[in-house]
Amino acid sequence: MVTCSAEISRLLKIQCEIMKILLIYPPIRDEEVYSRYSKAAPCLPPLGICYLSRYLLDAGYEVKIIDCVVERLTLDELKTRIADYAPTIIGVSSTTVAFYHAKQVMSLVKKINPEVVTILGGAHITACQEETMKECVNIDIGVLGEGEKTLLEIVKRIENNDKLTSVNGILYRANGNIIRNKPGHPIQDLDQIPFPARELLPSLSSYVHTPFRGREKLLTTTMITSRGCPFSCTYCDQSVFGKKWRKHSAEYVFSEMKYLKEKFDIGFISIEDDNFSLYKPRVEEVCKKIISYSLDIKWACSGRVDGFDDDILRIMKKAGCENIYVGLESGVPRIQKLINKNISNEKMLKGIKSIRNAGIRVVGSFIIGIPSETREEIVQTANYARTLPLDGVSYHTFTPYPNTGLRDLAFKHGKVSTNWQDYSGHPRSLPYIPHGMTQKELLGFQEKAYKKFLLRPSYICKYLLTHSLRNIVSSGWLFAKAFYLNKKFNLNK
């Protein structure tokens, strides 16, 4: 057995005969992420910790998941759950906006039992590494990037009371210092990864998607079929999965769809890849398998608006694709170039028409308040969006995420918040306010953009023709409350 320093020995102390691992998604509320729009916000299964759990379960460890979001747990309730389970190791997954709550969880764990080993993974610590460890002294180990193999190796080292020095892709504390090991190696053959352990979550019926990505009366869940993105949009953080695109095979994707249908009676799947359509032969093969098997499933995906052609759209529709989410971001050529998206307005319109002509609904995403963007350009984008034959929109305010190309530009052109709780596209308090604008003004642009798109008579009539009477009445009333009585709204109550 390897001898460790006193501090590492404390971390590696085995507290029970059977290793018990607890993975937690921290208790952030929808209202904190989506503010007044929270009632139409998604509450998605935390697939990241489900993948980690499956790796650990298959290795013979005892694992439990607590999703504080869907269970709406308070810290006191979480404290009771942690104390009752008495884990050896606690892992927390955190985005940037959830980091404040992740810190609260870490502090709570150490108050319950200082000997529990605490591990933080996810997008935030991957982007802000030593900074995150310094900001939260209760983190023992930080996992950078993909965590499946890394976490399993950490657990084995703790179980065997071995050193962490050769575990790639982590930060840890030793002798009062923060040690960063060599970078980890992303999994190249994604088919090696088993299906995520969704059975450890509360009932999948507890989770909901946005009205534009789910399906009324069908049990909906999510899937991830690829990792990484080869594009270099300057507002996007690629630190977790990287720029190299890796994919599950068509056989794997179809098998997971079939598994979700047969085990959980899932009727609608939202594929959460950044760009599902990147490799068309795989898309075609997945669709052919769905059609050949007569798998009764509906689904949605995301992709570049210029990344589809008529042939692939036809077979996607035949295989059950109902919605495609496309990142458009701006209707201003200068901003398109600035964010390195480089999709012309002509390509946007052509792509949207092609999707609609195939009988598939299309939802566009836009960003307002990008560094150096003028008031006139914000209005130009909102006006252009209303000319497009879109079935829905998302208007995000610009978020200067760490480790992104536009973050430095944001400091030059405005005020950047140091409060990670502000880092959302629909915030209560903006993470970035351009020079010469106020928070109230920029949030007003966001609200007006939604109003002018969603409350057009032509859009309302189209919406009425495609939804049930119950949904028409409830959604119409909630829209009115949101926009005219300053209340929250829910398209899919």
Short mmCIF file of N, CA, C and O in Angstrom, two decimals, residues 137-229:
data_model
loop_
_atom_site.label_atom_id
_atom_site.label_comp_id
_atom_site.label_asym_id
_atom_site.label_seq_id
_atom_site.Cartn_x
_atom_site.Cartn_y
_atom_site.Cartn_z
N VAL A 137 -13.23 26.19 -0.59
CA VAL A 137 -12.19 25.41 0.10
C VAL A 137 -12.68 24.03 0.49
O VAL A 137 -11.87 23.20 0.91
N ASN A 138 -13.98 23.78 0.36
CA ASN A 138 -14.53 22.48 0.75
C ASN A 138 -14.49 21.45 -0.37
O ASN A 138 -14.95 20.32 -0.20
N ILE A 139 -13.95 21.81 -1.52
CA ILE A 139 -13.76 20.85 -2.61
C ILE A 139 -12.44 20.14 -2.37
O ILE A 139 -11.38 20.78 -2.31
N ASP A 140 -12.47 18.84 -2.25
CA ASP A 140 -11.23 18.07 -2.12
C ASP A 140 -10.60 17.77 -3.47
O ASP A 140 -9.39 17.86 -3.64
N ILE A 141 -11.45 17.38 -4.44
CA ILE A 141 -10.97 16.98 -5.76
C ILE A 141 -11.86 17.62 -6.82
O ILE A 141 -13.09 17.63 -6.69
N GLY A 142 -11.25 18.15 -7.87
CA GLY A 142 -11.99 18.68 -9.00
C GLY A 142 -11.76 17.82 -10.22
O GLY A 142 -10.61 17.47 -10.53
N VAL A 143 -12.83 17.44 -10.90
CA VAL A 143 -12.73 16.64 -12.13
C VAL A 143 -12.91 17.57 -13.32
O VAL A 143 -13.90 18.31 -13.40
N LEU A 144 -11.97 17.52 -14.25
CA LEU A 144 -11.97 18.41 -15.40
C LEU A 144 -12.37 17.65 -16.66
O LEU A 144 -11.83 16.59 -16.95
N GLY A 145 -13.33 18.20 -17.40
CA GLY A 145 -13.78 17.56 -18.63
C GLY A 145 -14.66 16.35 -18.36
O GLY A 145 -15.37 16.28 -17.35
N GLU A 146 -14.62 15.40 -19.28
CA GLU A 146 -15.43 14.19 -19.14
C GLU A 146 -15.04 13.44 -17.87
O GLU A 146 -13.85 13.25 -17.58
N GLY A 147 -16.04 12.95 -17.15
CA GLY A 147 -15.75 12.41 -15.84
C GLY A 147 -15.89 10.93 -15.62
O GLY A 147 -15.54 10.44 -14.55
N GLU A 148 -16.42 10.17 -16.61
CA GLU A 148 -16.74 8.77 -16.35
C GLU A 148 -15.52 7.97 -15.88
O GLU A 148 -15.51 7.40 -14.79
N LYS A 149 -14.51 7.90 -16.73
CA LYS A 149 -13.33 7.11 -16.39
C LYS A 149 -12.55 7.73 -15.23
O LYS A 149 -11.99 7.03 -14.38
N THR A 150 -12.51 9.05 -15.20
CA THR A 150 -11.76 9.76 -14.15
C THR A 150 -12.35 9.49 -12.78
O THR A 150 -11.63 9.17 -11.82
N LEU A 151 -13.67 9.61 -12.66
CA LEU A 151 -14.29 9.39 -11.36
C LEU A 151 -14.11 7.95 -10.90
O LEU A 151 -13.83 7.70 -9.72
N LEU A 152 -14.25 7.02 -11.81
CA LEU A 152 -14.06 5.61 -11.44
C LEU A 152 -12.63 5.38 -10.93
O LEU A 152 -12.43 4.68 -9.93
N GLU A 153 -11.66 6.01 -11.58
CA GLU A 153 -10.28 5.84 -11.13
C GLU A 153 -10.07 6.47 -9.76
O GLU A 153 -9.38 5.92 -8.91
N ILE A 154 -10.67 7.63 -9.53
CA ILE A 154 -10.57 8.27 -8.22
C ILE A 154 -11.13 7.36 -7.13
O ILE A 154 -10.52 7.17 -6.07
N VAL A 155 -12.32 6.81 -7.38
CA VAL A 155 -12.96 5.95 -6.39
C VAL A 155 -12.10 4.73 -6.09
O VAL A 155 -11.94 4.33 -4.92
N LYS A 156 -11.52 4.14 -7.12
CA LYS A 156 -10.64 2.98 -6.89
C LYS A 156 -9.43 3.36 -6.05
O LYS A 156 -9.01 2.60 -5.17
N ARG A 157 -8.85 4.54 -6.32
CA ARG A 157 -7.69 4.98 -5.55
C ARG A 157 -8.07 5.20 -4.08
O ARG A 157 -7.32 4.83 -3.18
N ILE A 158 -9.22 5.80 -3.86
CA ILE A 158 -9.68 6.03 -2.48
C ILE A 158 -9.92 4.69 -1.79
O ILE A 158 -9.52 4.48 -0.64
N GLU A 159 -10.54 3.77 -2.50
CA GLU A 159 -10.82 2.45 -1.92
C GLU A 159 -9.53 1.73 -1.53
O GLU A 159 -9.46 1.07 -0.48
N ASN A 160 -8.49 1.89 -2.33
CA ASN A 160 -7.23 1.20 -2.08
C ASN A 160 -6.22 2.04 -1.30
O ASN A 160 -5.08 1.62 -1.11
N ASN A 161 -6.66 3.25 -0.87
CA ASN A 161 -5.80 4.15 -0.12
C ASN A 161 -4.52 4.49 -0.90
O ASN A 161 -3.42 4.59 -0.35
N ASP A 162 -4.68 4.69 -2.20
CA ASP A 162 -3.56 5.02 -3.08
C ASP A 162 -3.49 6.52 -3.34
O ASP A 162 -4.46 7.26 -3.14
N LYS A 163 -2.34 6.94 -3.86
CA LYS A 163 -2.15 8.35 -4.21
C LYS A 163 -2.99 8.74 -5.43
O LYS A 163 -3.36 7.90 -6.25
N LEU A 164 -3.23 10.05 -5.56
CA LEU A 164 -3.95 10.59 -6.71
C LEU A 164 -3.01 11.16 -7.76
O LEU A 164 -3.47 11.67 -8.78
N THR A 165 -1.73 11.06 -7.54
CA THR A 165 -0.76 11.76 -8.38
C THR A 165 -0.81 11.37 -9.85
O THR A 165 -0.50 12.20 -10.72
N SER A 166 -1.20 10.16 -10.17
CA SER A 166 -1.19 9.71 -11.56
C SER A 166 -2.58 9.68 -12.19
O SER A 166 -2.75 9.16 -13.29
N VAL A 167 -3.58 10.23 -11.49
CA VAL A 167 -4.93 10.29 -12.05
C VAL A 167 -5.02 11.51 -12.96
O VAL A 167 -4.96 12.65 -12.48
N ASN A 168 -5.15 11.30 -14.25
CA ASN A 168 -5.22 12.42 -15.19
C ASN A 168 -6.56 13.14 -15.11
O ASN A 168 -7.59 12.54 -14.81
N GLY A 169 -6.53 14.44 -15.39
CA GLY A 169 -7.77 15.21 -15.50
C GLY A 169 -8.37 15.63 -14.18
O GLY A 169 -9.59 15.81 -14.10
N ILE A 170 -7.53 15.86 -13.14
CA ILE A 170 -8.07 16.28 -11.85
C ILE A 170 -7.21 17.38 -11.23
O ILE A 170 -6.04 17.58 -11.57
N LEU A 171 -7.84 18.10 -10.30
CA LEU A 171 -7.19 18.97 -9.33
C LEU A 171 -7.43 18.38 -7.95
O LEU A 171 -8.48 17.79 -7.72
N TYR A 172 -6.48 18.54 -7.04
CA TYR A 172 -6.74 18.09 -5.67
C TYR A 172 -5.84 18.86 -4.71
O TYR A 172 -4.89 19.54 -5.13
N ARG A 173 -6.15 18.76 -3.44
CA ARG A 173 -5.39 19.46 -2.41
C ARG A 173 -4.40 18.50 -1.76
O ARG A 173 -4.76 17.37 -1.42
N ALA A 174 -3.19 18.99 -1.55
CA ALA A 174 -2.17 18.20 -0.86
C ALA A 174 -1.21 19.16 -0.16
O ALA A 174 -0.66 20.07 -0.79
N ASN A 175 -1.03 18.97 1.15
CA ASN A 175 -0.10 19.78 1.94
C ASN A 175 -0.35 21.27 1.78
O ASN A 175 0.57 22.08 1.70
N GLY A 176 -1.64 21.63 1.74
CA GLY A 176 -2.01 23.04 1.64
C GLY A 176 -1.92 23.62 0.25
O GLY A 176 -2.17 24.82 0.05
N ASN A 177 -1.57 22.83 -0.74
CA ASN A 177 -1.44 23.30 -2.11
C ASN A 177 -2.52 22.69 -3.00
O ASN A 177 -3.09 21.64 -2.69
N ILE A 178 -2.79 23.37 -4.12
CA ILE A 178 -3.69 22.83 -5.13
C ILE A 178 -2.83 22.22 -6.24
O ILE A 178 -2.02 22.92 -6.86
N ILE A 179 -2.99 20.94 -6.47
CA ILE A 179 -2.19 20.22 -7.46
C ILE A 179 -3.06 19.96 -8.69
O ILE A 179 -4.19 19.48 -8.58
N ARG A 180 -2.51 20.28 -9.85
CA ARG A 180 -3.21 19.96 -11.10
C ARG A 180 -2.44 18.88 -11.84
O ARG A 180 -1.27 19.08 -12.20
N ASN A 181 -3.07 17.76 -12.09
CA ASN A 181 -2.43 16.66 -12.81
C ASN A 181 -2.50 16.88 -14.33
O ASN A 181 -3.09 17.85 -14.81
N LYS A 182 -1.94 15.97 -15.06
CA LYS A 182 -1.99 16.04 -16.52
C LYS A 182 -3.44 16.01 -17.01
O LYS A 182 -4.31 15.45 -16.34
N PRO A 183 -3.70 16.59 -18.18
CA PRO A 183 -5.07 16.56 -18.71
C PRO A 183 -5.55 15.13 -18.94
O PRO A 183 -4.75 14.22 -19.19
N GLY A 184 -6.86 14.94 -18.83
CA GLY A 184 -7.45 13.64 -19.11
C GLY A 184 -7.59 13.42 -20.61
O GLY A 184 -7.39 14.33 -21.42
N HIS A 185 -7.95 12.22 -20.97
CA HIS A 185 -8.11 11.85 -22.37
C HIS A 185 -9.58 11.56 -22.65
O HIS A 185 -10.15 10.64 -22.07
N PRO A 186 -10.22 12.36 -23.51
CA PRO A 186 -11.63 12.10 -23.84
C PRO A 186 -11.83 10.70 -24.40
O PRO A 186 -10.95 10.15 -25.07
N ILE A 187 -12.98 10.13 -24.12
CA ILE A 187 -13.32 8.81 -24.63
C ILE A 187 -13.56 8.92 -26.14
O ILE A 187 -14.41 9.70 -26.58
N GLN A 188 -12.82 8.16 -26.91
CA GLN A 188 -12.93 8.26 -28.36
C GLN A 188 -14.08 7.40 -28.90
O GLN A 188 -14.83 7.83 -29.77
N ASP A 189 -14.21 6.19 -28.40
CA ASP A 189 -15.29 5.30 -28.84
C ASP A 189 -16.44 5.43 -27.85
O ASP A 189 -16.49 4.77 -26.82
N LEU A 190 -17.39 6.30 -28.18
CA LEU A 190 -18.49 6.55 -27.25
C LEU A 190 -19.38 5.34 -27.03
O LEU A 190 -20.10 5.27 -26.03
N ASP A 191 -19.34 4.38 -27.94
CA ASP A 191 -20.16 3.18 -27.75
C ASP A 191 -19.69 2.34 -26.57
O ASP A 191 -20.40 1.43 -26.12
N GLN A 192 -18.50 2.63 -26.05
CA GLN A 192 -18.02 1.95 -24.84
C GLN A 192 -18.80 2.40 -23.61
O GLN A 192 -18.80 1.71 -22.59
N ILE A 193 -19.45 3.55 -23.71
CA ILE A 193 -20.17 4.11 -22.56
C ILE A 193 -21.54 3.45 -22.45
O ILE A 193 -22.33 3.49 -23.40
N PRO A 194 -21.86 2.85 -21.31
CA PRO A 194 -23.19 2.24 -21.16
C PRO A 194 -24.28 3.31 -21.03
O PRO A 194 -23.99 4.48 -20.76
N PHE A 195 -25.52 2.91 -21.21
CA PHE A 195 -26.63 3.85 -21.09
C PHE A 195 -26.63 4.47 -19.69
O PHE A 195 -26.33 3.79 -18.70
N PRO A 196 -26.97 5.75 -19.58
CA PRO A 196 -26.99 6.39 -18.26
C PRO A 196 -28.01 5.74 -17.33
O PRO A 196 -29.04 5.22 -17.77
N ALA A 197 -27.71 5.78 -16.03
CA ALA A 197 -28.55 5.11 -15.02
C ALA A 197 -29.75 5.99 -14.66
O ALA A 197 -29.87 6.52 -13.54
N ARG A 198 -30.66 6.13 -15.60
CA ARG A 198 -31.85 6.95 -15.36
C ARG A 198 -32.73 6.37 -14.26
O ARG A 198 -33.52 7.09 -13.65
N GLU A 199 -32.60 5.08 -14.00
CA GLU A 199 -33.44 4.45 -12.98
C GLU A 199 -33.13 4.94 -11.58
O GLU A 199 -33.93 4.76 -10.65
N LEU A 200 -31.99 5.62 -11.39
CA LEU A 200 -31.66 6.16 -10.07
C LEU A 200 -32.32 7.51 -9.82
O LEU A 200 -32.29 8.03 -8.70
N LEU A 201 -32.92 8.09 -10.86
CA LEU A 201 -33.61 9.37 -10.73
C LEU A 201 -35.04 9.16 -10.22
O LEU A 201 -35.57 8.05 -10.27
N PRO A 202 -35.67 10.23 -9.75
CA PRO A 202 -37.12 10.14 -9.54
C PRO A 202 -37.80 9.78 -10.86
O PRO A 202 -37.15 9.79 -11.92
N SER A 203 -39.06 9.49 -10.84
CA SER A 203 -39.77 9.11 -12.05
C SER A 203 -39.49 10.10 -13.18
O SER A 203 -39.50 11.32 -12.97
N LEU A 204 -39.24 9.58 -14.39
CA LEU A 204 -38.98 10.46 -15.52
C LEU A 204 -40.17 11.36 -15.84
O LEU A 204 -40.02 12.39 -16.50
N SER A 205 -41.35 11.01 -15.36
CA SER A 205 -42.51 11.87 -15.56
C SER A 205 -42.40 13.16 -14.76
O SER A 205 -43.16 14.10 -14.98
N SER A 206 -41.44 13.23 -13.81
CA SER A 206 -41.24 14.44 -13.02
C SER A 206 -40.52 15.52 -13.81
O SER A 206 -40.50 16.69 -13.40
N TYR A 207 -39.91 15.14 -14.93
CA TYR A 207 -39.11 16.07 -15.72
C TYR A 207 -39.93 16.59 -16.90
O TYR A 207 -40.77 15.88 -17.45
N VAL A 208 -39.65 17.82 -17.30
CA VAL A 208 -40.37 18.42 -18.43
C VAL A 208 -39.39 19.18 -19.31
O VAL A 208 -38.34 19.63 -18.84
N HIS A 209 -39.73 19.29 -20.59
CA HIS A 209 -38.92 20.10 -21.49
C HIS A 209 -39.66 21.40 -21.77
O HIS A 209 -40.75 21.64 -21.26
N THR A 210 -39.05 22.26 -22.59
CA THR A 210 -39.75 23.47 -23.00
C THR A 210 -40.92 23.07 -23.89
O THR A 210 -40.93 21.99 -24.49
N PRO A 211 -41.91 23.94 -24.02
CA PRO A 211 -43.05 23.63 -24.89
C PRO A 211 -42.63 23.36 -26.33
O PRO A 211 -43.31 22.63 -27.05
N PHE A 212 -41.52 23.96 -26.76
CA PHE A 212 -41.09 23.81 -28.14
C PHE A 212 -40.24 22.56 -28.36
O PHE A 212 -39.93 22.21 -29.49
N ARG A 213 -39.80 21.89 -27.28
CA ARG A 213 -38.96 20.71 -27.45
C ARG A 213 -39.63 19.44 -26.92
O ARG A 213 -39.07 18.36 -27.06
N GLY A 214 -40.78 19.55 -26.28
CA GLY A 214 -41.49 18.39 -25.78
C GLY A 214 -42.73 18.12 -26.61
O GLY A 214 -42.94 18.71 -27.67
N ARG A 215 -43.59 17.25 -26.11
CA ARG A 215 -44.81 16.90 -26.84
C ARG A 215 -45.91 16.67 -25.82
O ARG A 215 -45.77 15.87 -24.89
N GLU A 216 -46.99 17.40 -25.98
CA GLU A 216 -48.13 17.29 -25.06
C GLU A 216 -48.64 15.85 -25.00
O GLU A 216 -48.79 15.18 -26.02
N LYS A 217 -48.85 15.36 -23.79
CA LYS A 217 -49.44 14.05 -23.49
C LYS A 217 -48.50 12.87 -23.77
O LYS A 217 -48.90 11.73 -23.61
N LEU A 218 -47.25 13.14 -24.18
CA LEU A 218 -46.28 12.07 -24.37
C LEU A 218 -45.18 12.21 -23.34
O LEU A 218 -44.63 13.30 -23.16
N LEU A 219 -44.84 11.12 -22.65
CA LEU A 219 -43.76 11.15 -21.69
C LEU A 219 -42.45 11.46 -22.44
O LEU A 219 -42.09 10.77 -23.38
N THR A 220 -41.78 12.53 -21.99
CA THR A 220 -40.63 13.06 -22.71
C THR A 220 -39.36 12.89 -21.89
O THR A 220 -39.37 13.08 -20.67
N THR A 221 -38.26 12.56 -22.56
CA THR A 221 -36.96 12.55 -21.90
C THR A 221 -35.90 12.99 -22.89
O THR A 221 -36.19 13.37 -24.03
N THR A 222 -34.64 12.94 -22.46
CA THR A 222 -33.53 13.45 -23.26
C THR A 222 -32.51 12.36 -23.55
O THR A 222 -32.43 11.36 -22.84
N MET A 223 -31.72 12.59 -24.60
CA MET A 223 -30.61 11.72 -24.98
C MET A 223 -29.45 12.58 -25.45
O MET A 223 -29.65 13.70 -25.92
N ILE A 224 -28.26 12.02 -25.34
CA ILE A 224 -27.07 12.65 -25.92
C ILE A 224 -26.42 11.60 -26.81
O ILE A 224 -26.08 10.51 -26.35
N THR A 225 -26.23 11.92 -28.09
CA THR A 225 -25.70 10.92 -29.03
C THR A 225 -24.32 11.28 -29.56
O THR A 225 -23.76 10.52 -30.35
N SER A 226 -23.78 12.43 -29.15
CA SER A 226 -22.44 12.81 -29.58
C SER A 226 -21.86 13.79 -28.57
O SER A 226 -22.58 14.35 -27.73
N ARG A 227 -20.56 14.00 -28.65
CA ARG A 227 -19.88 14.94 -27.77
C ARG A 227 -18.91 15.78 -28.60
O ARG A 227 -18.32 15.30 -29.56
N GLY A 228 -18.73 17.02 -28.17
CA GLY A 228 -17.80 17.90 -28.86
C GLY A 228 -18.45 18.63 -30.02
O GLY A 228 -19.52 18.26 -30.50
N CYS A 229 -17.79 19.71 -30.46
CA CYS A 229 -18.31 20.50 -31.58
C CYS A 229 -17.13 21.07 -32.35
O CYS A 229 -16.25 21.71 -31.76
#
